[in-house]
Short mmCIF file of N, CA and C in Angstrom, two decimals:
data_model
loop_
_atom_site.label_atom_id
_atom_site.label_comp_id
_atom_site.label_asym_id
_atom_site.label_seq_id
_atom_site.Cartn_x
_atom_site.Cartn_y
_atom_site.Cartn_z
N UNK K 414 0.78 -0.69 -0.21
CA UNK K 414 -0.18 -0.32 0.02
C UNK K 414 1.13 0.98 0.12
N UNK K 415 0.21 1.64 -0.91
CA UNK K 415 1.27 3.40 -1.07
C UNK K 415 0.16 4.97 0.00
N UNK K 416 0.86 5.30 0.63
CA UNK K 416 0.12 6.66 1.40
C UNK K 416 0.94 7.78 0.67
N UNK K 417 0.88 8.75 0.13
CA UNK K 417 1.49 9.88 -0.25
C UNK K 417 1.04 11.20 0.11
N UNK K 418 2.10 11.85 1.01
CA UNK K 418 2.14 12.56 2.03
C UNK K 418 2.30 13.98 0.57
N UNK K 419 1.70 15.42 1.50
CA UNK K 419 2.32 16.24 1.00
C UNK K 419 3.62 16.78 1.41
N UNK K 420 3.94 17.96 -0.37
CA UNK K 420 4.45 18.19 -0.52
C UNK K 420 5.26 20.16 0.58
N UNK K 421 6.52 19.58 0.96
CA UNK K 421 6.88 21.15 1.30
C UNK K 421 6.65 22.18 0.97
N UNK K 422 6.64 22.98 0.43
CA UNK K 422 7.96 24.52 -0.49
C UNK K 422 8.35 25.28 0.72
N UNK K 423 9.30 25.46 0.39
CA UNK K 423 10.43 25.54 1.28
C UNK K 423 11.04 27.13 -0.15
N UNK K 424 11.32 27.74 0.37
CA UNK K 424 12.35 29.43 -0.62
C UNK K 424 13.75 29.35 0.30
N UNK K 425 14.48 29.99 -0.32
CA UNK K 425 16.03 30.15 -0.56
C UNK K 425 16.64 31.11 -1.00
N UNK K 426 16.86 32.02 0.14
CA UNK K 426 16.94 33.11 -0.99
C UNK K 426 18.28 33.84 -1.51
N UNK K 427 17.62 34.44 -2.85
CA UNK K 427 18.70 34.00 -3.71
C UNK K 427 20.37 34.79 -4.13
N UNK K 428 21.62 34.11 -3.60
CA UNK K 428 22.30 34.96 -3.58
C UNK K 428 23.01 35.39 -4.79
N UNK K 429 22.97 36.80 -4.21
CA UNK K 429 23.02 37.83 -5.88
C UNK K 429 24.57 37.68 -6.19
N UNK K 430 26.02 37.59 -4.88
CA UNK K 430 27.19 38.04 -4.77
C UNK K 430 27.27 36.94 -5.17
N UNK K 431 28.59 35.45 -6.41
CA UNK K 431 28.84 34.56 -6.29
C UNK K 431 29.71 34.76 -4.92
N UNK K 432 29.90 35.45 -4.96
CA UNK K 432 31.74 35.07 -3.29
C UNK K 432 31.07 34.90 -1.31
N UNK K 433 29.28 34.92 -2.16
CA UNK K 433 28.56 34.38 -0.33
C UNK K 433 28.88 33.29 -0.97
N UNK K 434 29.37 32.96 1.11
CA UNK K 434 29.78 30.96 1.99
C UNK K 434 28.81 32.03 2.86
N UNK K 435 28.21 30.90 3.06
CA UNK K 435 26.42 29.55 4.56
C UNK K 435 27.15 29.51 4.83
N UNK K 436 27.06 30.48 5.99
CA UNK K 436 27.51 29.88 7.12
C UNK K 436 26.80 28.75 7.84
N UNK K 437 26.06 27.73 7.20
CA UNK K 437 25.63 26.60 8.63
C UNK K 437 26.36 25.64 9.51
N UNK K 438 26.33 26.07 10.72
CA UNK K 438 27.21 25.20 11.32
C UNK K 438 28.83 25.72 11.05
N UNK K 439 28.76 23.76 11.08
CA UNK K 439 30.25 22.65 10.46
C UNK K 439 30.95 22.98 8.33
N UNK K 440 28.68 23.50 7.84
CA UNK K 440 29.55 23.02 6.99
C UNK K 440 29.33 25.00 5.44
N UNK K 441 29.41 25.09 4.69
CA UNK K 441 30.34 26.51 4.25
C UNK K 441 29.41 26.15 2.83
N UNK K 442 28.03 26.29 2.10
CA UNK K 442 28.77 26.83 0.91
C UNK K 442 29.36 27.71 -0.27
N UNK K 443 28.73 27.51 -0.91
CA UNK K 443 28.83 27.89 -1.70
C UNK K 443 28.12 28.73 -3.14
N UNK K 444 28.06 29.98 -4.06
CA UNK K 444 27.42 29.56 -4.80
C UNK K 444 26.82 28.84 -5.65
N UNK K 445 27.41 27.92 -6.61
CA UNK K 445 26.81 25.77 -6.56
C UNK K 445 26.67 25.67 -6.03
N UNK K 446 25.92 25.61 -4.75
CA UNK K 446 25.30 25.16 -3.96
C UNK K 446 24.50 25.08 -3.37
N UNK K 447 24.22 26.60 -3.92
CA UNK K 447 22.58 27.43 -2.68
C UNK K 447 21.31 26.66 -3.53
N UNK K 448 20.80 26.03 -4.56
CA UNK K 448 20.29 24.95 -5.23
C UNK K 448 19.67 23.89 -3.91
N UNK K 449 20.80 22.95 -3.31
CA UNK K 449 20.45 22.46 -1.92
C UNK K 449 20.63 23.22 -0.90
N UNK K 450 20.07 25.09 -0.79
CA UNK K 450 19.56 24.92 0.39
C UNK K 450 18.13 25.66 -0.22
N UNK K 451 17.96 25.21 -0.73
CA UNK K 451 15.75 25.40 -1.52
C UNK K 451 15.72 24.27 -1.13
N UNK K 452 16.25 23.50 -1.66
CA UNK K 452 14.90 22.19 -1.79
C UNK K 452 16.35 21.00 0.11
N UNK K 453 16.88 21.04 0.36
CA UNK K 453 17.39 19.90 1.55
C UNK K 453 16.63 19.94 2.37
N UNK K 454 16.58 21.99 2.90
CA UNK K 454 14.84 21.98 4.25
C UNK K 454 13.52 21.64 4.06
N UNK K 455 13.93 22.05 2.46
CA UNK K 455 12.35 21.66 2.78
C UNK K 455 12.42 19.98 2.74
N UNK K 456 12.82 19.21 2.29
CA UNK K 456 13.65 17.93 2.70
C UNK K 456 12.87 17.28 4.31
N UNK K 457 13.69 18.41 4.91
CA UNK K 457 13.52 17.77 6.21
C UNK K 457 12.11 17.94 7.30
N UNK K 458 11.99 19.56 6.14
CA UNK K 458 10.95 19.51 7.63
C UNK K 458 9.37 18.80 5.89
N UNK K 459 9.44 18.38 6.23
CA UNK K 459 8.16 17.72 4.51
C UNK K 459 8.68 16.12 5.75
N UNK K 460 9.72 15.69 6.10
CA UNK K 460 10.22 14.94 7.09
C UNK K 460 9.90 14.74 8.56
N UNK K 461 10.17 16.22 8.90
CA UNK K 461 9.61 15.52 10.13
C UNK K 461 8.00 16.73 10.68
N UNK K 462 7.62 17.27 9.87
CA UNK K 462 6.00 17.21 9.40
C UNK K 462 5.14 16.15 9.40
N UNK K 463 5.88 15.12 8.25
CA UNK K 463 5.57 13.67 8.68
C UNK K 463 5.49 12.31 9.98
N UNK K 464 6.33 12.33 10.63
CA UNK K 464 6.65 12.14 10.86
C UNK K 464 6.19 12.74 12.87
N UNK K 465 5.93 14.09 12.52
CA UNK K 465 5.51 14.90 14.26
C UNK K 465 3.11 13.95 13.90
N UNK K 466 2.80 14.78 12.39
CA UNK K 466 1.73 14.42 12.27
C UNK K 466 0.91 12.40 11.87
N UNK K 467 1.85 11.49 12.08
CA UNK K 467 1.47 9.80 11.71
C UNK K 467 2.56 9.78 13.53
N UNK K 468 3.14 10.28 14.42
CA UNK K 468 3.34 10.49 15.18
C UNK K 468 3.93 8.70 15.75
N UNK K 469 6.08 9.37 14.55
CA UNK K 469 6.19 8.39 14.23
C UNK K 469 7.81 8.71 15.23
N UNK K 470 8.66 7.58 14.42
CA UNK K 470 10.24 7.91 14.83
C UNK K 470 10.30 7.70 13.60
N UNK K 471 11.70 7.61 13.49
CA UNK K 471 12.33 7.90 12.34
C UNK K 471 12.69 5.55 12.08
N UNK K 472 12.72 5.03 13.26
CA UNK K 472 13.06 4.39 13.65
C UNK K 472 11.84 3.33 13.22
N UNK K 473 11.03 3.01 13.11
CA UNK K 473 10.07 3.22 12.90
C UNK K 473 9.99 2.37 11.26
N UNK K 474 10.77 2.62 10.47
CA UNK K 474 11.01 2.79 8.56
C UNK K 474 12.40 2.56 8.30
N UNK K 475 12.38 1.17 7.82
CA UNK K 475 13.24 0.26 7.67
C UNK K 475 13.75 1.68 6.82
N UNK K 476 13.84 2.29 6.19
CA UNK K 476 14.78 2.87 5.18
C UNK K 476 13.75 4.57 4.99
N UNK K 477 14.67 5.48 4.61
CA UNK K 477 14.29 6.96 3.69
C UNK K 477 15.45 6.78 2.61
N UNK K 478 15.02 6.76 1.52
CA UNK K 478 15.23 7.55 0.57
C UNK K 478 14.87 9.17 -0.04
N UNK K 479 16.05 9.78 -0.29
CA UNK K 479 15.57 10.94 -0.94
C UNK K 479 16.55 10.98 -2.50
N UNK K 480 15.04 12.40 -2.70
CA UNK K 480 15.46 12.20 -4.47
C UNK K 480 17.06 12.76 -4.78
N UNK K 481 17.15 14.42 -5.31
CA UNK K 481 18.63 13.75 -4.96
C UNK K 481 19.64 14.81 -4.22
N UNK K 482 19.57 14.85 -3.49
CA UNK K 482 20.26 15.78 -1.90
C UNK K 482 21.83 15.73 -2.22
N UNK K 483 22.49 14.29 -3.01
CA UNK K 483 24.12 14.11 -3.11
C UNK K 483 25.01 14.13 -1.75
N UNK K 484 26.18 13.82 -1.69
CA UNK K 484 27.15 14.00 0.09
C UNK K 484 26.26 15.34 -0.13
N UNK K 485 26.34 17.37 -0.08
CA UNK K 485 26.25 17.57 0.01
C UNK K 485 24.63 17.65 0.58
N UNK K 486 24.42 17.38 0.09
CA UNK K 486 22.58 17.59 0.60
C UNK K 486 22.54 17.28 1.86
N UNK K 487 22.81 15.93 2.04
CA UNK K 487 22.92 14.19 3.30
C UNK K 487 23.71 14.81 3.67
N UNK K 488 24.51 15.76 4.13
CA UNK K 488 25.12 16.44 5.92
C UNK K 488 23.80 16.89 6.08
N UNK K 489 24.24 17.65 4.79
CA UNK K 489 23.32 19.38 5.48
C UNK K 489 21.91 18.31 6.21
N UNK K 490 21.34 17.69 5.35
CA UNK K 490 19.97 16.93 5.58
C UNK K 490 20.39 16.98 7.06
N UNK K 491 20.83 16.08 6.97
CA UNK K 491 21.60 14.98 8.93
C UNK K 491 21.74 16.65 10.10
N UNK K 492 22.42 17.44 9.33
CA UNK K 492 22.78 18.54 10.37
C UNK K 492 21.59 19.23 10.70
N UNK K 493 20.56 19.45 9.73
CA UNK K 493 18.47 19.68 10.56
C UNK K 493 18.60 19.35 11.27
N UNK K 494 17.91 17.84 10.72
CA UNK K 494 17.28 16.93 11.46
C UNK K 494 18.16 17.04 12.93
N UNK K 495 19.47 16.53 13.19
CA UNK K 495 20.20 16.59 15.26
C UNK K 495 19.09 17.46 15.91
N UNK K 496 19.59 18.53 14.82
CA UNK K 496 19.16 19.82 16.02
C UNK K 496 17.57 19.80 16.02
N UNK K 497 16.80 18.84 15.27
CA UNK K 497 15.68 18.22 16.14
C UNK K 497 15.68 17.05 16.86
N UNK K 498 16.63 16.59 16.62
CA UNK K 498 16.81 15.05 17.94
C UNK K 498 16.21 14.22 16.81
N UNK K 499 16.09 13.69 15.57
CA UNK K 499 16.08 13.17 14.36
C UNK K 499 17.44 12.28 13.90
N UNK K 500 17.56 11.76 13.71
CA UNK K 500 18.76 10.78 13.41
C UNK K 500 18.65 10.29 13.04
N UNK K 501 18.73 10.86 10.58
CA UNK K 501 18.27 10.00 9.49
C UNK K 501 19.53 8.53 9.97
N UNK K 502 20.68 9.44 9.69
CA UNK K 502 21.88 9.09 8.93
C UNK K 502 21.81 6.89 8.81
N UNK K 503 21.15 6.24 10.67
CA UNK K 503 21.17 5.02 9.58
C UNK K 503 19.76 3.74 8.90
N UNK K 504 19.13 4.50 8.89
CA UNK K 504 18.48 4.58 7.87
C UNK K 504 18.15 5.23 6.30
N UNK K 505 19.22 6.40 5.45
CA UNK K 505 18.79 7.13 4.64
C UNK K 505 19.74 6.59 3.74
N UNK K 506 19.07 6.65 2.28
CA UNK K 506 20.23 6.87 1.32
C UNK K 506 19.46 7.35 0.34
N UNK K 507 20.43 7.88 -0.43
CA UNK K 507 19.37 9.42 -1.31
C UNK K 507 20.22 8.27 -2.54
N UNK K 508 18.92 8.44 -4.15
CA UNK K 508 19.66 8.09 -4.54
C UNK K 508 20.36 8.33 -6.02
N UNK K 509 21.51 10.25 -5.53
CA UNK K 509 22.29 10.02 -6.59
C UNK K 509 23.85 9.57 -5.74
N UNK K 510 22.83 9.38 -4.47
CA UNK K 510 24.83 8.32 -4.27
C UNK K 510 24.39 7.11 -4.30
N UNK K 511 23.29 6.51 -4.48
CA UNK K 511 23.20 5.19 -5.15
C UNK K 511 23.99 5.30 -6.83
N UNK K 512 23.53 5.81 -7.58
CA UNK K 512 24.05 6.20 -9.46
C UNK K 512 25.07 7.14 -8.83
N UNK K 513 25.12 7.32 -8.32
CA UNK K 513 27.31 8.01 -9.21
C UNK K 513 28.27 7.54 -7.94
N UNK K 514 29.16 7.90 -8.65
CA UNK K 514 30.31 7.32 -8.24
C UNK K 514 31.79 8.81 -7.37
N UNK K 515 31.41 9.30 -6.29
CA UNK K 515 31.72 9.93 -6.15
C UNK K 515 33.48 9.84 -6.54
N UNK K 516 34.04 8.98 -6.53
CA UNK K 516 35.51 8.37 -6.55
C UNK K 516 35.88 8.50 -7.83
N UNK K 517 34.73 8.10 -8.90
CA UNK K 517 34.99 8.42 -10.72
C UNK K 517 34.23 8.66 -11.18
N UNK K 518 33.86 9.47 -10.27
CA UNK K 518 33.00 11.11 -10.95
C UNK K 518 33.44 12.18 -10.73
N UNK K 519 33.39 13.39 -11.29
CA UNK K 519 33.21 14.53 -10.71
C UNK K 519 31.79 14.85 -10.53
N UNK K 520 31.04 14.73 -8.84
CA UNK K 520 28.96 14.92 -9.12
C UNK K 520 29.01 15.67 -7.34
N UNK K 521 30.14 15.61 -7.17
CA UNK K 521 29.46 16.34 -5.67
C UNK K 521 28.57 16.11 -4.82
N UNK K 522 27.47 16.74 -5.91
CA UNK K 522 25.87 16.55 -5.88
C UNK K 522 25.07 15.80 -6.60
N UNK K 523 25.73 15.16 -6.52
CA UNK K 523 24.70 13.89 -7.84
C UNK K 523 23.85 14.77 -9.24
N UNK K 524 23.32 13.47 -9.80
CA UNK K 524 22.34 14.77 -11.12
C UNK K 524 20.39 15.46 -10.85
N UNK K 525 20.23 15.49 -11.35
CA UNK K 525 18.92 15.46 -10.93
C UNK K 525 17.88 14.61 -10.28
N UNK K 526 17.32 15.63 -9.54
CA UNK K 526 16.12 14.51 -8.62
C UNK K 526 15.48 13.77 -9.53
N UNK K 527 14.82 14.43 -10.62
CA UNK K 527 13.74 13.40 -9.91
C UNK K 527 13.70 11.82 -11.48
N UNK K 528 15.56 12.74 -12.21
CA UNK K 528 15.59 11.88 -12.51
C UNK K 528 16.80 10.60 -12.00
N UNK K 529 17.10 10.48 -10.88
CA UNK K 529 17.72 9.81 -9.43
C UNK K 529 16.51 9.03 -9.10
N UNK K 530 15.66 9.96 -8.50
CA UNK K 530 13.89 9.02 -7.80
C UNK K 530 13.68 8.19 -8.38
N UNK K 531 13.13 8.78 -10.18
CA UNK K 531 13.08 7.18 -11.05
C UNK K 531 13.29 6.41 -10.97
N UNK K 532 14.86 6.80 -11.63
CA UNK K 532 15.74 5.60 -11.88
C UNK K 532 15.39 4.15 -10.52
N UNK K 533 16.13 5.02 -9.58
CA UNK K 533 16.23 4.07 -7.89
C UNK K 533 15.37 3.65 -7.46
N UNK K 534 13.92 4.50 -7.60
CA UNK K 534 12.05 3.50 -6.50
C UNK K 534 12.55 2.30 -7.76
N UNK K 535 12.53 2.92 -9.32
CA UNK K 535 11.44 1.80 -10.26
C UNK K 535 12.51 0.20 -10.25
N UNK K 536 13.64 0.71 -10.36
CA UNK K 536 14.89 0.22 -10.04
C UNK K 536 14.96 -0.86 -8.41
N UNK K 537 16.15 -0.42 -7.50
CA UNK K 537 16.20 -1.56 -6.05
C UNK K 537 15.32 -0.69 -5.31
N UNK K 538 14.59 0.26 -5.24
CA UNK K 538 13.83 -0.59 -4.59
C UNK K 538 12.59 -0.76 -4.62
N UNK K 539 11.95 -0.50 -5.80
CA UNK K 539 10.77 -2.24 -6.21
C UNK K 539 11.69 -3.10 -5.96
N UNK K 540 12.31 -3.80 -6.70
CA UNK K 540 12.87 -4.97 -6.49
C UNK K 540 12.91 -5.28 -4.17
N UNK K 541 14.11 -4.56 -3.91
CA UNK K 541 14.17 -4.94 -2.50
C UNK K 541 12.73 -5.47 -1.68
N UNK K 542 11.72 -4.46 -2.35
CA UNK K 542 9.67 -4.51 -1.57
C UNK K 542 9.27 -6.14 -2.36
N UNK K 543 9.84 -5.64 -3.53
CA UNK K 543 9.61 -7.56 -3.33
C UNK K 543 10.65 -8.64 -2.82
N UNK K 544 12.10 -8.46 -2.58
CA UNK K 544 12.22 -9.61 -1.68
C UNK K 544 11.76 -9.16 -0.17
N UNK K 545 11.12 -8.58 -0.22
CA UNK K 545 10.06 -7.59 1.34
C UNK K 545 12.10 -7.86 2.49
N UNK K 546 13.03 -7.18 1.77
CA UNK K 546 13.57 -6.28 2.86
C UNK K 546 13.52 -5.18 3.18
N UNK K 547 13.05 -4.64 3.01
CA UNK K 547 11.94 -3.55 2.55
C UNK K 547 10.83 -3.94 3.07
N UNK K 548 9.63 -3.53 4.32
CA UNK K 548 8.06 -3.35 4.21
C UNK K 548 7.98 -2.27 4.89
N UNK K 549 8.43 -0.84 5.62
CA UNK K 549 8.04 0.58 5.60
C UNK K 549 9.41 0.95 5.21
N UNK K 550 8.54 2.03 4.69
CA UNK K 550 10.08 2.50 3.63
C UNK K 550 8.83 4.47 3.72
N UNK K 551 10.16 6.12 3.50
CA UNK K 551 9.28 6.74 3.06
C UNK K 551 10.18 7.30 1.50
N UNK K 552 9.65 7.44 0.66
CA UNK K 552 10.54 8.44 0.17
C UNK K 552 10.41 9.33 -0.46
N UNK K 553 11.25 10.06 -0.53
CA UNK K 553 11.43 11.83 -0.65
C UNK K 553 11.69 11.90 -1.72
N UNK K 554 11.32 12.08 -2.61
CA UNK K 554 11.55 13.52 -4.44
C UNK K 554 11.98 14.57 -3.63
N UNK K 555 12.77 15.51 -4.04
CA UNK K 555 13.17 16.72 -4.14
C UNK K 555 13.21 17.10 -4.95
N UNK K 556 13.00 18.48 -5.42
CA UNK K 556 13.34 19.28 -6.59
C UNK K 556 13.00 20.72 -5.81
N UNK K 557 13.74 21.67 -6.97
CA UNK K 557 13.31 23.23 -6.75
C UNK K 557 11.93 23.46 -8.65
N UNK K 558 11.70 24.98 -7.92
CA UNK K 558 10.34 25.15 -9.36
C UNK K 558 11.85 26.58 -9.65
N UNK K 559 12.47 25.93 -10.83
CA UNK K 559 13.51 27.13 -11.55
C UNK K 559 12.36 28.20 -12.31
N UNK K 560 12.53 29.94 -11.74
CA UNK K 560 12.50 30.33 -13.54
C UNK K 560 13.40 30.69 -13.59
N UNK K 561 13.76 31.35 -14.66
CA UNK K 561 14.90 31.28 -15.37
C UNK K 561 14.22 33.55 -15.33
N UNK K 562 13.07 33.56 -15.44
CA UNK K 562 12.59 35.27 -15.39
C UNK K 562 13.09 35.21 -13.11
N UNK K 563 12.17 34.88 -13.00
CA UNK K 563 12.87 34.94 -11.48
C UNK K 563 14.15 34.90 -11.25
N UNK K 564 14.85 33.72 -11.50
CA UNK K 564 15.88 33.79 -11.03
C UNK K 564 16.52 35.17 -11.86
N UNK K 565 17.10 35.36 -12.34
CA UNK K 565 17.52 36.40 -13.24
C UNK K 565 16.64 37.34 -12.43
N UNK K 566 15.78 37.53 -11.58
CA UNK K 566 14.93 39.26 -11.38
C UNK K 566 16.11 38.51 -10.01
N UNK K 567 16.93 38.10 -9.34
CA UNK K 567 16.81 37.69 -8.30
C UNK K 567 16.14 37.23 -6.22
N UNK K 568 14.63 36.61 -7.48
CA UNK K 568 13.97 36.21 -6.38
C UNK K 568 14.72 34.87 -6.05
N UNK K 569 13.77 34.90 -5.28
CA UNK K 569 13.62 33.35 -4.47
C UNK K 569 14.29 31.92 -5.13
N UNK K 570 13.88 31.19 -4.44
CA UNK K 570 13.91 29.89 -5.46
C UNK K 570 12.74 29.75 -4.74
N UNK K 571 11.59 28.99 -5.08
CA UNK K 571 11.01 27.67 -4.05
C UNK K 571 12.11 26.52 -4.33
N UNK K 572 11.31 24.90 -3.24
CA UNK K 572 11.87 24.05 -3.04
C UNK K 572 10.75 22.89 -2.64
N UNK K 573 10.76 22.84 -2.47
CA UNK K 573 9.22 21.38 -3.28
C UNK K 573 10.13 19.43 -2.20
N UNK K 574 9.11 19.01 -1.39
CA UNK K 574 9.60 17.40 -1.23
C UNK K 574 8.47 16.61 -1.43
N UNK K 575 8.21 15.22 -2.15
CA UNK K 575 7.51 15.23 -2.30
C UNK K 575 6.90 13.41 -0.89
N UNK K 576 6.35 13.72 0.09
CA UNK K 576 7.47 12.01 0.30
C UNK K 576 5.94 11.21 0.45
N UNK K 577 6.51 9.92 0.19
CA UNK K 577 5.61 8.52 -0.32
C UNK K 577 6.08 7.58 0.89
N UNK K 578 4.93 6.65 1.68
CA UNK K 578 5.68 6.43 2.23
C UNK K 578 4.98 5.06 1.95
N UNK K 579 5.58 3.39 1.58
CA UNK K 579 5.70 2.28 1.13
C UNK K 579 5.05 1.90 1.95
N UNK K 580 4.03 0.32 2.12
CA UNK K 580 4.09 -0.58 2.95
C UNK K 580 3.71 -1.93 1.93
#
């Protein structure tokens, strides 16, 4: 059975100065990582809201898959959730990390969130569900709603996350 949960819009301030660094504790992100500051907080907020609304704990799930936060975004996700008392590391898998090899490819943050999500869900995740390796998972697709016009005008970049609970 599949339960679809709402998406959480989250906006990230557009960084107008390419040299601007955003300090989020131990992590520093340059301009190329600003998109992660859009949809990573959205994924964290969606996961937190889901757990609160369903009165469940992250330990109740066999796995939590995120779209494509990559290595950089996954670390930011851990940091955001840990501040809320949620340790997702033992059950978290990122679709971009599962597809790309950091040591062989210069990917840093993976590839397309929707492409990575679709590929991993329809191959790896479905096979593990059929094998009964997973019985209850959260699948959180992430993305940003980019508009060339709004970006050129220095507007914020809305990020969205869709959570699907597959049992």
